[in-house]
Short mmCIF file of C-alpha atoms in Angstrom, two decimals:
data_model
loop_
_atom_site.label_atom_id
_atom_site.label_comp_id
_atom_site.label_asym_id
_atom_site.label_seq_id
_atom_site.Cartn_x
_atom_site.Cartn_y
_atom_site.Cartn_z
CA UNK V 1 25.82 31.48 -1.31
CA UNK V 2 26.58 27.73 -1.46
CA UNK V 3 25.96 27.42 2.28
CA UNK V 4 22.56 29.08 1.88
CA UNK V 5 21.63 26.68 -0.99
CA UNK V 6 22.78 23.70 1.06
CA UNK V 7 20.77 24.89 4.08
CA UNK V 8 17.68 25.35 1.91
CA UNK V 9 18.08 21.85 0.41
CA UNK V 10 18.52 20.30 3.88
CA UNK V 11 15.43 22.15 5.11
CA UNK V 12 13.36 20.73 2.24
CA UNK V 13 14.70 17.27 2.97
CA UNK V 14 13.72 17.52 6.63
CA UNK V 15 10.24 18.79 5.80
CA UNK V 16 9.58 16.14 3.14
CA UNK V 17 11.67 13.39 4.73
CA UNK V 18 13.66 10.60 3.16
CA UNK V 19 11.73 7.60 1.97
CA UNK V 20 13.13 4.09 1.92
CA UNK V 21 11.36 0.98 0.67
CA UNK V 22 12.38 -2.51 1.75
CA UNK V 23 10.93 -5.76 0.44
CA UNK V 24 9.92 -7.81 3.51
CA UNK V 25 8.12 -10.55 1.56
CA UNK V 26 10.54 -13.24 2.79
CA UNK V 27 10.12 -12.32 6.47
CA UNK V 28 7.66 -13.95 8.84
CA UNK V 29 4.68 -13.45 8.95
CA UNK V 30 4.63 -11.84 5.48
CA UNK V 31 5.98 -14.77 3.46
CA UNK V 32 2.74 -16.61 4.30
CA UNK V 33 0.71 -13.83 2.65
CA UNK V 34 2.52 -14.04 -0.70
CA UNK V 35 0.20 -15.76 -3.19
CA UNK V 36 -2.86 -15.27 -0.98
CA UNK V 37 -5.99 -14.60 -3.03
CA UNK V 38 -8.85 -12.36 -1.94
CA UNK V 39 -12.23 -11.47 -3.45
CA UNK V 40 -13.26 -7.81 -3.46
CA UNK V 41 -16.44 -7.19 -1.47
CA UNK V 42 -17.03 -3.73 -2.96
CA UNK V 43 -16.50 -1.99 -6.26
CA UNK V 44 -13.04 -0.39 -6.22
CA UNK V 45 -11.01 2.00 -8.30
CA UNK V 46 -7.31 2.24 -8.96
CA UNK V 47 -6.26 5.81 -8.25
CA UNK V 48 -3.17 7.83 -8.99
CA UNK V 49 -1.48 8.68 -5.68
CA UNK V 50 -0.77 12.31 -4.89
CA UNK V 51 2.73 13.33 -3.89
CA UNK V 52 1.74 14.04 -0.28
CA UNK V 53 0.69 10.45 0.44
CA UNK V 54 4.06 8.69 0.37
CA UNK V 55 3.10 5.81 2.66
CA UNK V 56 0.36 4.43 0.44
CA UNK V 57 2.47 3.41 -2.51
CA UNK V 58 2.40 3.98 -6.23
CA UNK V 59 -1.24 3.39 -7.25
CA UNK V 60 -4.07 3.08 -4.70
CA UNK V 61 -6.83 0.46 -4.75
CA UNK V 62 -9.74 1.94 -2.82
CA UNK V 63 -13.54 2.07 -2.73
CA UNK V 64 -13.39 5.72 -1.66
CA UNK V 65 -14.00 8.18 -4.45
CA UNK V 66 -13.11 11.38 -2.64
CA UNK V 67 -9.84 11.74 -0.82
CA UNK V 68 -6.95 14.08 -1.42
CA UNK V 69 -4.55 11.13 -1.81
CA UNK V 70 -6.50 9.83 -4.81
CA UNK V 71 -6.07 12.30 -7.63
CA UNK V 72 -6.96 10.54 -10.91
CA UNK V 73 -8.89 7.33 -11.58
CA UNK V 74 -6.94 4.78 -13.64
CA UNK V 75 -9.36 1.81 -13.71
CA UNK V 76 -12.62 0.48 -12.26
CA UNK V 77 -12.39 -2.90 -10.50
CA UNK V 78 -15.78 -4.56 -9.86
CA UNK V 79 -16.91 -6.35 -6.72
CA UNK V 80 -16.12 -10.06 -6.99
CA UNK V 81 -12.71 -9.56 -8.65
CA UNK V 82 -9.97 -11.78 -7.26
CA UNK V 83 -6.74 -10.04 -6.23
CA UNK V 84 -3.49 -11.68 -5.19
CA UNK V 85 -0.76 -10.39 -2.88
CA UNK V 86 2.56 -10.64 -4.72
CA UNK V 87 4.85 -8.57 -2.44
CA UNK V 88 4.93 -6.99 1.00
CA UNK V 89 7.08 -3.92 1.47
CA UNK V 90 7.93 -1.65 4.33
CA UNK V 91 7.88 2.03 3.39
CA UNK V 92 9.71 4.23 5.84
CA UNK V 93 9.92 7.98 5.83
CA UNK V 94 12.17 9.84 8.20
CA UNK V 95 10.05 11.88 10.56
CA UNK V 96 6.81 10.02 9.81
CA UNK V 97 7.50 6.36 10.55
CA UNK V 98 6.87 3.08 8.76
CA UNK V 99 3.91 1.61 6.89
CA UNK V 100 3.27 -1.76 5.33
CA UNK V 101 2.58 -1.78 1.61
CA UNK V 102 1.00 -4.74 -0.14
CA UNK V 103 1.60 -5.08 -3.87
CA UNK V 104 -1.27 -6.73 -5.74
CA UNK V 105 -1.82 -8.64 -8.95
CA UNK V 106 -5.23 -7.91 -10.43
CA UNK V 107 -6.42 -9.92 -13.46
CA UNK V 108 -6.64 -7.80 -16.60
CA UNK V 109 -4.72 -4.90 -15.02
CA UNK V 110 -1.17 -4.28 -16.15
CA UNK V 111 0.17 -0.77 -15.80
CA UNK V 112 3.86 -1.14 -16.73
CA UNK V 113 6.28 0.10 -14.11
CA UNK V 114 3.51 0.75 -11.57
CA UNK V 115 2.40 -1.15 -8.46
CA UNK V 116 -1.18 -1.30 -7.20
CA UNK V 117 -1.56 -1.29 -3.42
CA UNK V 118 -4.36 -1.20 -0.88
CA UNK V 119 -3.52 1.32 1.84
CA UNK V 120 -2.63 -0.53 5.07
CA UNK V 121 -1.34 2.35 7.13
CA UNK V 122 -2.59 4.24 10.16
CA UNK V 123 -1.57 7.63 8.84
CA UNK V 124 -4.50 7.58 6.39
CA UNK V 125 -7.20 6.03 8.62
CA UNK V 126 -10.02 6.80 6.19
CA UNK V 127 -8.27 4.66 3.54
CA UNK V 128 -6.78 1.97 5.81
CA UNK V 129 -7.55 -1.65 4.81
CA UNK V 130 -5.86 -3.09 7.91
CA UNK V 131 -8.12 -4.18 10.81
CA UNK V 132 -5.55 -2.75 13.22
CA UNK V 133 -5.04 0.98 13.10
CA UNK V 134 -1.31 0.83 13.93
CA UNK V 135 1.23 -1.41 12.17
CA UNK V 136 4.77 -2.23 13.24
CA UNK V 137 7.17 -4.47 11.35
CA UNK V 138 6.52 -8.04 12.47
CA UNK V 139 2.77 -7.44 12.95
CA UNK V 140 0.40 -9.49 10.84
CA UNK V 141 -1.70 -7.63 8.30
CA UNK V 142 -5.39 -8.46 8.69
CA UNK V 143 -7.45 -7.03 5.85
CA UNK V 144 -10.93 -5.66 6.58
CA UNK V 145 -13.72 -8.08 5.71
CA UNK V 146 -15.85 -5.28 4.29
CA UNK V 147 -13.17 -4.85 1.58
CA UNK V 148 -11.98 -8.42 0.91
CA UNK V 149 -12.59 -12.04 1.84
CA UNK V 150 -10.25 -14.98 1.15
CA UNK V 151 -10.81 -16.80 -2.15
CA UNK V 152 -12.30 -20.28 -2.02
CA UNK V 153 -8.97 -21.70 -3.16
CA UNK V 154 -5.59 -19.97 -3.29
CA UNK V 155 -3.37 -20.51 -6.35
CA UNK V 156 0.07 -22.03 -5.82
CA UNK V 157 2.79 -19.55 -4.93
CA UNK V 158 4.99 -20.73 -7.81
CA UNK V 159 2.64 -19.14 -10.36
CA UNK V 160 3.69 -15.63 -9.29
#
């Protein structure tokens, strides 16, 4: 009976995969993005992430109101809001590959224990903020201009 339980558990693990998250903020070219400020070019919402969308991160920042990854709206973020990149992570899931995950600071938004991220991964192309469809570790992340543009001036890194 124990062998059957172990086999079942291993099968679930293989189907769902193992997820690992590594902070790559100090690696090039990502260290240059820490502290970068951007202005939203569209109204956005912070969404609760569904369990089947591992590569997006904890909470999703997206202009899209209908997608199975976004299950519950947490906050409305208006066009013109400045956001700042505070971390870059690599999320890896066995069997599915790796995705970059940006962690953002958004003025007036503090959800304790939760990170807000724009999706920058090819596996959810309809939500992807990255100009390039495919991302590999070491690739720069170039955010779509229809979503964000650089702020006029970027705050000093030491303030984060």
